[in-house]
């Protein structure tokens, strides 16, 4: 196996035995396994990779993520890449599909046919059966999500492997399906929706749209200079602004529409790519949790299935999706507004007491949730431009002058500073679906909240919202 591994300080900090095992696994075949058949060698190497991944995983869960020593993130990454290589090697030795146009020899339902498969095939997937790709995708995506894939060229190496696998799967589909190309199936030409087994549209939202009392200021196709003037217009600091027709050039709106589930599935390897989601109504609720699931499962369980009473909400929130799946990054662009420099806070204002972080480059994250998804009232340490691609979103904002009236939290029982999040459940105060307390209970507990001034708006597809730093949203 032609795979080099860096032996820089960050890796050797895992200890000499661990480093040596990782280096030994890079040999082809490992000297200690030379007495076994090729297939057996690869299987034993898989076990050793799992041992290293398990060791690194334990270390990742010993510290807060920001304090995890880099060596353990590097170990998790390199062991996962090696595991994927061995998984592919086993498939080659067994004659499974790997770009030669031959069908996988394994038979659906035969437990011995594919030793790598931890889960059954995706029914009606149309990409390849049995679903050998999902196991390799799971290995590589998990390391991206868990560690960020540190190390020289590791991220690009993982992306190259994933792109190659998807290309193979698309070739297999073209060779063995009903004569249609993969692009035909994605674009809708003679396309039946059962290619992915789902409807090719998101359900229409039936939630009540609140009547706006104090609407956010709106501006159409605002120029960069006009936006900069807006930032300095108020003596009390920048104010929220909805900018319409700001994203009309984004392919994600029409040319490569994210409103079509089939397009998103095609960009995520038939929905095999893993995504981290929050499960529960709000991250401050009891019972809230997190999970890493295939994108297809995320769509089918939380967007496209018939909602049941008491069904939990699944929410992909503040995830660096475009770094994980660069092909989706090509469907959007960073608004020029993100490159402006808001004025310094005025002395005597609430913002003047805060340290506002400056970024060299804009941070880029994605939020993706079904109808009814909420975010607790909170504030961020940066100025934000929130861009709406699919659907619409009701947003309410409280300025920094109202901070005391929204009752910020303190340090929680685990020692986490929650001061950026309000104790008030706004959905309960407004008697909207899902509130955990009655309006009367909230009003008694937080009497000043009813006097807090706010602005609100409905953010439509193709619009963006400027959220000044320290505004509770």
XYZ file of C-alpha atoms in Angstrom:
473
model
C 0.000 0.000 0.000
C 1.497 3.271 -1.105
C 0.459 5.392 1.866
C 2.953 7.547 3.711
C 2.343 8.789 7.228
C 3.871 11.766 8.950
C 5.822 11.048 12.117
C 5.695 14.618 13.336
C 5.597 15.497 17.007
C 1.809 15.454 17.169
C 1.665 11.769 16.168
C 4.530 10.539 18.334
C 2.822 12.027 21.394
C 0.448 9.052 21.223
C 3.349 6.881 22.324
C 5.958 4.740 20.595
C 3.893 1.491 20.457
C 0.919 3.284 18.895
C 3.095 5.115 16.381
C 4.912 1.908 15.428
C 1.654 0.002 14.902
C 0.379 2.767 12.654
C 3.590 2.650 10.629
C 3.481 -1.140 10.425
C -0.045 -0.967 8.994
C 1.308 1.160 6.153
C 3.442 -1.746 4.895
C 2.082 -3.955 2.140
C 1.571 -6.498 3.510
C 2.489 -5.865 7.169
C 5.489 -8.034 7.942
C 3.839 -9.613 10.983
C 0.983 -10.877 8.804
C 3.001 -12.183 5.868
C 2.117 -15.782 6.646
C -1.585 -15.246 5.960
C -3.510 -15.047 2.725
C -3.991 -11.592 1.248
C -7.655 -11.477 2.220
C -6.856 -12.578 5.776
C -4.108 -9.961 6.044
C -6.496 -7.176 5.185
C -9.065 -8.423 7.689
C -6.496 -8.510 10.474
C -5.354 -5.019 9.491
C -8.966 -3.862 9.792
C -9.048 -5.137 13.361
C -5.822 -3.314 14.223
C -7.195 -0.101 12.675
C -10.331 -0.468 14.790
C -8.140 -0.867 17.872
C -6.368 2.423 17.101
C -9.637 4.190 16.301
C -11.141 2.933 19.566
C -8.147 4.175 21.542
C -8.320 7.605 19.905
C -12.102 7.734 20.394
C -11.712 7.210 24.116
C -9.240 10.096 24.262
C -11.564 12.349 22.246
C -14.237 11.784 24.857
C -11.916 12.402 27.783
C -11.456 16.135 27.103
C -13.620 19.008 25.875
C -13.044 19.055 22.100
C -11.016 22.281 22.189
C -8.629 20.670 24.685
C -8.156 17.328 22.888
C -4.414 16.898 22.116
C -3.886 17.020 18.365
C -2.091 13.675 18.372
C -5.309 11.778 19.171
C -7.264 13.553 16.452
C -4.423 12.722 14.054
C -4.426 9.086 15.166
C -8.183 8.791 14.650
C -7.845 10.334 11.186
C -4.914 8.270 9.933
C -6.250 5.004 11.324
C -9.617 5.721 9.649
C -8.007 6.444 6.274
C -6.033 3.200 6.545
C -9.206 1.349 7.519
C -10.955 2.657 4.402
C -8.020 1.520 2.258
C -8.205 -1.976 3.771
C -11.979 -2.048 3.281
C -11.475 -1.250 -0.396
C -8.681 -3.834 -0.628
C -10.967 -6.564 0.702
C -13.628 -5.641 -1.833
C -11.069 -5.895 -4.623
C -9.898 -9.335 -3.483
C -13.518 -10.520 -3.343
C -14.305 -9.267 -6.837
C -16.839 -6.689 -5.722
C -17.681 -3.681 -7.872
C -14.768 -1.293 -8.095
C -15.032 0.390 -11.441
C -14.469 -2.602 -13.699
C -18.098 -2.807 -14.722
C -18.540 -6.216 -13.082
C -21.396 -6.841 -10.736
C -20.859 -7.483 -7.050
C -20.725 -11.247 -6.582
C -22.475 -11.064 -3.257
C -26.157 -11.836 -3.019
C -28.728 -9.754 -1.121
C -29.538 -11.553 2.093
C -26.311 -13.539 2.119
C -24.646 -12.593 5.403
C -21.292 -13.955 4.256
C -21.351 -12.112 0.958
C -20.034 -8.797 2.246
C -18.159 -8.950 5.564
C -17.861 -5.160 5.733
C -21.545 -4.363 5.700
C -22.642 -3.156 9.115
C -26.084 -2.191 7.790
C -28.341 -3.523 5.079
C -28.658 -1.930 1.629
C -30.687 1.227 1.184
C -33.923 0.040 -0.377
C -34.656 1.505 -3.782
C -31.386 3.413 -3.719
C -30.515 2.746 -7.332
C -26.791 3.349 -6.869
C -25.417 -0.101 -6.061
C -26.637 -3.191 -4.301
C -25.326 -4.528 -1.958
C -24.422 -1.224 -0.393
C -20.691 -1.695 0.142
C -20.038 2.027 -0.270
C -21.905 3.022 2.898
C -19.408 1.281 5.172
C -16.450 3.110 3.646
C -18.311 6.424 3.591
C -19.210 5.912 7.246
C -15.554 5.352 8.132
C -14.346 8.516 6.385
C -17.221 10.846 7.221
C -17.041 9.928 10.885
C -13.414 11.023 11.058
C -14.221 14.355 9.370
C -17.029 15.044 11.833
C -15.218 13.752 14.915
C -11.764 15.225 14.318
C -11.793 17.713 11.432
C -9.200 15.441 9.735
C -6.010 17.274 10.821
C -2.680 16.547 9.164
C -1.042 17.348 5.855
C -3.448 16.768 2.931
C -5.629 14.422 4.984
C -8.822 16.300 4.175
C -8.124 16.311 0.440
C -7.124 12.628 0.568
C -10.446 11.715 2.171
C -12.330 13.804 -0.365
C -10.466 12.115 -3.234
C -11.449 8.669 -1.951
C -15.079 9.677 -1.509
C -15.230 11.270 -4.973
C -13.757 8.141 -6.531
C -16.289 5.925 -4.772
C -19.177 8.098 -5.906
C -17.865 8.054 -9.480
C -17.722 4.249 -9.352
C -21.254 4.050 -7.973
C -22.551 6.357 -10.714
C -20.814 4.250 -13.360
C -22.399 1.104 -11.959
C -25.795 2.758 -12.032
C -25.341 3.764 -15.670
C -24.220 0.259 -16.620
C -26.900 -1.702 -14.793
C -29.968 0.532 -14.567
C -32.664 1.134 -17.166
C -30.579 3.018 -19.691
C -30.752 6.385 -17.982
C -27.627 8.220 -16.900
C -27.083 9.263 -13.313
C -27.550 12.911 -14.334
C -30.868 12.018 -15.998
C -32.024 10.534 -12.762
C -30.992 13.594 -10.808
C -32.233 16.190 -13.291
C -35.663 14.665 -13.814
C -35.349 13.532 -17.460
C -37.665 10.527 -17.769
C -37.039 10.193 -14.060
C -39.190 8.256 -11.633
C -39.041 9.431 -8.077
C -38.519 5.894 -6.784
C -34.856 6.193 -7.837
C -34.335 7.360 -4.273
C -37.625 6.071 -2.916
C -38.926 9.506 -1.881
C -41.076 12.355 -3.135
C -39.026 14.985 -4.926
C -40.367 17.915 -2.953
C -40.388 18.944 0.671
C -43.813 19.025 2.360
C -45.564 22.380 2.511
C -45.451 23.978 5.937
C -48.846 24.362 7.620
C -47.632 26.205 10.730
C -49.243 29.491 11.641
C -47.292 32.521 10.403
C -47.231 35.178 13.151
C -48.582 38.641 12.380
C -45.695 41.108 12.486
C -45.983 43.927 15.032
C -42.511 45.461 14.765
C -41.123 44.461 11.342
C -37.423 44.429 10.589
C -36.298 47.085 8.119
C -36.025 45.748 4.554
C -33.939 46.858 1.565
C -33.870 45.535 -1.992
C -30.607 44.430 -3.668
C -28.549 46.637 -1.377
C -25.159 47.714 -2.718
C -22.063 47.193 -0.612
C -21.613 50.929 -0.037
C -25.265 51.296 0.982
C -24.866 48.401 3.427
C -21.805 50.044 4.963
C -23.798 53.248 5.421
C -26.517 51.242 7.177
C -23.953 49.888 9.644
C -23.111 53.424 10.782
C -26.592 54.939 10.561
C -27.650 54.437 14.187
C -25.883 56.163 17.065
C -26.640 53.096 19.215
C -24.906 50.681 16.877
C -25.905 48.632 13.805
C -29.490 47.406 13.512
C -30.942 44.280 11.843
C -31.755 44.450 8.135
C -33.408 42.043 5.682
C -31.930 42.329 2.171
C -34.191 41.033 -0.614
C -33.015 39.689 -4.004
C -29.575 39.229 -2.490
C -29.064 35.609 -3.496
C -30.635 35.440 -6.952
C -27.297 34.399 -8.479
C -26.953 31.364 -6.214
C -27.295 28.069 -8.143
C -28.821 26.557 -4.995
C -32.039 28.471 -5.663
C -32.930 27.389 -9.215
C -30.109 26.008 -11.359
C -29.123 23.327 -8.815
C -32.101 23.601 -6.483
C -31.789 22.530 -2.889
C -35.577 22.447 -2.714
C -35.412 19.106 -4.544
C -34.498 16.233 -2.201
C -33.207 14.185 -5.160
C -30.559 16.810 -5.884
C -29.366 16.840 -2.281
C -29.269 13.052 -2.212
C -27.230 13.013 -5.403
C -24.737 15.432 -3.868
C -24.442 13.318 -0.731
C -23.634 9.988 -2.416
C -27.240 8.819 -2.539
C -27.715 10.095 0.998
C -24.884 7.949 2.374
C -22.825 10.905 3.639
C -23.089 11.289 7.392
C -24.257 14.471 9.099
C -24.355 15.459 12.788
C -27.839 16.407 13.953
C -29.492 17.640 17.103
C -32.462 15.542 18.227
C -35.092 17.331 20.295
C -37.000 20.582 20.268
C -34.238 22.767 21.729
C -30.719 22.321 23.052
C -31.826 23.652 26.448
C -34.616 21.062 26.859
C -34.299 17.933 28.953
C -33.816 14.885 26.762
C -32.145 16.813 23.939
C -29.372 14.824 22.290
C -27.079 14.513 19.273
C -26.572 11.843 16.640
C -24.548 11.165 13.497
C -26.786 9.725 10.773
C -26.762 9.218 6.993
C -28.193 12.235 5.199
C -30.854 10.017 3.651
C -32.032 8.941 7.109
C -32.112 12.581 8.193
C -34.358 13.465 5.248
C -36.656 10.461 5.430
C -37.155 10.486 9.209
C -37.516 14.204 9.867
C -38.628 15.848 6.609
C -40.465 13.422 4.354
C -42.246 11.091 6.757
C -45.725 11.741 8.123
C -45.265 13.479 11.497
C -46.498 11.597 14.555
C -47.655 13.125 17.808
C -44.653 13.490 20.076
C -42.141 12.897 17.267
C -38.830 14.559 18.026
C -37.314 17.189 15.763
C -34.060 16.494 13.942
C -31.953 19.564 13.169
C -28.628 19.956 11.371
C -27.419 23.080 13.160
C -24.309 25.231 12.762
C -22.377 22.532 10.913
C -19.437 23.152 8.574
C -21.259 21.209 5.863
C -19.517 22.915 2.954
C -16.086 21.885 4.155
C -17.270 18.322 4.650
C -19.059 18.181 1.254
C -17.312 20.703 -1.032
C -19.617 20.010 -3.995
C -22.426 21.779 -2.130
C -20.120 24.749 -1.560
C -20.191 25.363 -5.327
C -23.927 26.065 -5.130
C -23.560 29.182 -2.990
C -21.304 32.188 -2.585
C -20.359 34.279 0.425
C -22.204 37.615 0.289
C -19.935 40.635 -0.112
C -21.559 42.086 3.004
C -19.508 39.588 5.045
C -16.311 41.396 4.097
C -17.299 44.764 5.542
C -16.017 46.096 8.868
C -18.777 47.229 11.224
C -17.909 50.334 13.264
C -16.427 50.027 16.721
C -18.955 50.139 19.591
C -19.735 53.570 20.971
C -18.553 54.274 24.524
C -21.323 53.907 27.085
C -23.325 51.364 25.033
C -23.693 47.688 26.068
C -21.428 46.605 23.210
C -18.570 48.774 24.477
C -18.194 46.422 27.444
C -17.776 43.351 25.218
C -14.766 41.991 23.350
C -15.856 41.560 19.740
C -13.761 39.032 17.857
C -12.418 39.892 14.417
C -12.205 37.167 11.802
C -9.673 36.960 8.979
C -12.210 35.052 6.851
C -15.972 34.608 7.253
C -17.130 31.469 9.046
C -19.461 29.370 6.897
C -22.030 27.059 8.510
C -25.289 25.393 7.512
C -28.638 24.995 9.282
C -31.165 22.527 7.920
C -34.352 21.694 9.762
C -37.973 20.677 9.101
C -41.021 22.869 9.610
C -41.418 23.887 13.231
C -37.700 23.848 14.042
C -36.772 26.462 16.634
C -33.572 27.851 18.086
C -33.482 29.054 21.700
C -33.163 32.798 22.074
C -29.382 33.333 21.993
C -26.642 35.696 20.935
C -23.447 35.118 18.930
C -19.996 36.729 19.318
C -19.911 37.752 15.630
C -21.911 39.801 13.165
C -23.955 37.386 11.024
C -25.506 37.247 7.572
C -28.232 34.571 7.598
C -29.180 33.418 4.076
C -32.452 31.578 3.425
C -32.273 29.031 0.586
C -35.361 26.825 1.062
C -38.614 27.676 2.833
C -39.156 30.623 5.147
C -38.226 31.444 8.725
C -39.794 33.615 11.404
C -37.118 35.537 13.283
C -37.303 37.806 16.323
C -34.385 39.899 17.577
C -33.745 41.669 20.887
C -31.009 44.299 20.966
C -28.163 44.462 23.494
C -30.055 47.122 25.478
C -32.659 44.439 26.273
C -30.177 41.864 27.590
C -31.313 42.041 31.222
C -34.939 41.586 30.190
C -34.292 38.339 28.325
C -32.697 36.748 31.410
C -29.417 35.232 30.161
C -28.467 31.900 31.667
C -25.387 31.354 33.808
C -22.942 28.451 34.126
C -24.814 25.141 33.988
C -24.360 22.077 36.207
C -21.548 20.765 33.979
C -19.574 23.991 34.185
C -20.520 25.222 30.697
C -21.046 28.979 30.398
C -24.551 29.396 28.921
C -24.590 33.183 29.228
C -25.286 33.573 25.494
C -28.683 31.815 25.817
C -31.901 33.207 27.311
C -33.873 31.388 29.986
C -37.105 32.506 28.334
C -38.920 30.029 26.095
C -40.244 32.444 23.474
C -42.387 29.770 21.805
C -44.190 29.294 25.126
C -44.555 33.030 25.714
C -46.183 33.364 22.301
C -48.239 30.197 22.811
C -46.814 28.567 19.678
C -46.413 24.831 19.183
C -43.897 22.993 21.285
C -43.472 25.339 24.251
C -42.400 23.536 27.416
C -44.170 25.935 29.774
C -47.391 27.940 29.687
C -47.325 31.683 28.953
C -48.528 32.286 32.502
C -45.628 30.311 33.974
C -43.138 32.154 31.802
C -44.642 35.544 32.648
C -44.382 34.822 36.382
C -40.802 33.610 36.159
C -39.563 36.376 33.840
C -41.706 39.463 34.512
C -39.453 41.926 32.654
C -39.544 39.984 29.405
C -42.949 41.314 28.361
C -41.445 44.830 28.292
C -38.425 43.887 26.178
C -38.431 45.642 22.808
C -37.847 43.566 19.693
C -38.065 43.532 15.919
C -39.283 40.584 13.859
C -39.581 39.376 10.312
C -40.241 36.522 7.905
C -37.100 35.603 5.974
C -38.102 34.262 2.546
C -36.160 32.197 0.008
C -33.444 34.262 -1.652
C -33.276 36.810 1.159
C -30.599 37.388 3.780
C -30.743 38.928 7.232
C -27.996 40.980 8.809
C -27.821 40.163 12.541
C -25.606 42.586 14.502
C -23.312 41.146 17.127
C -24.878 40.682 20.603
C -28.470 40.733 19.325
C -30.501 37.930 20.894
C -32.155 35.952 18.082
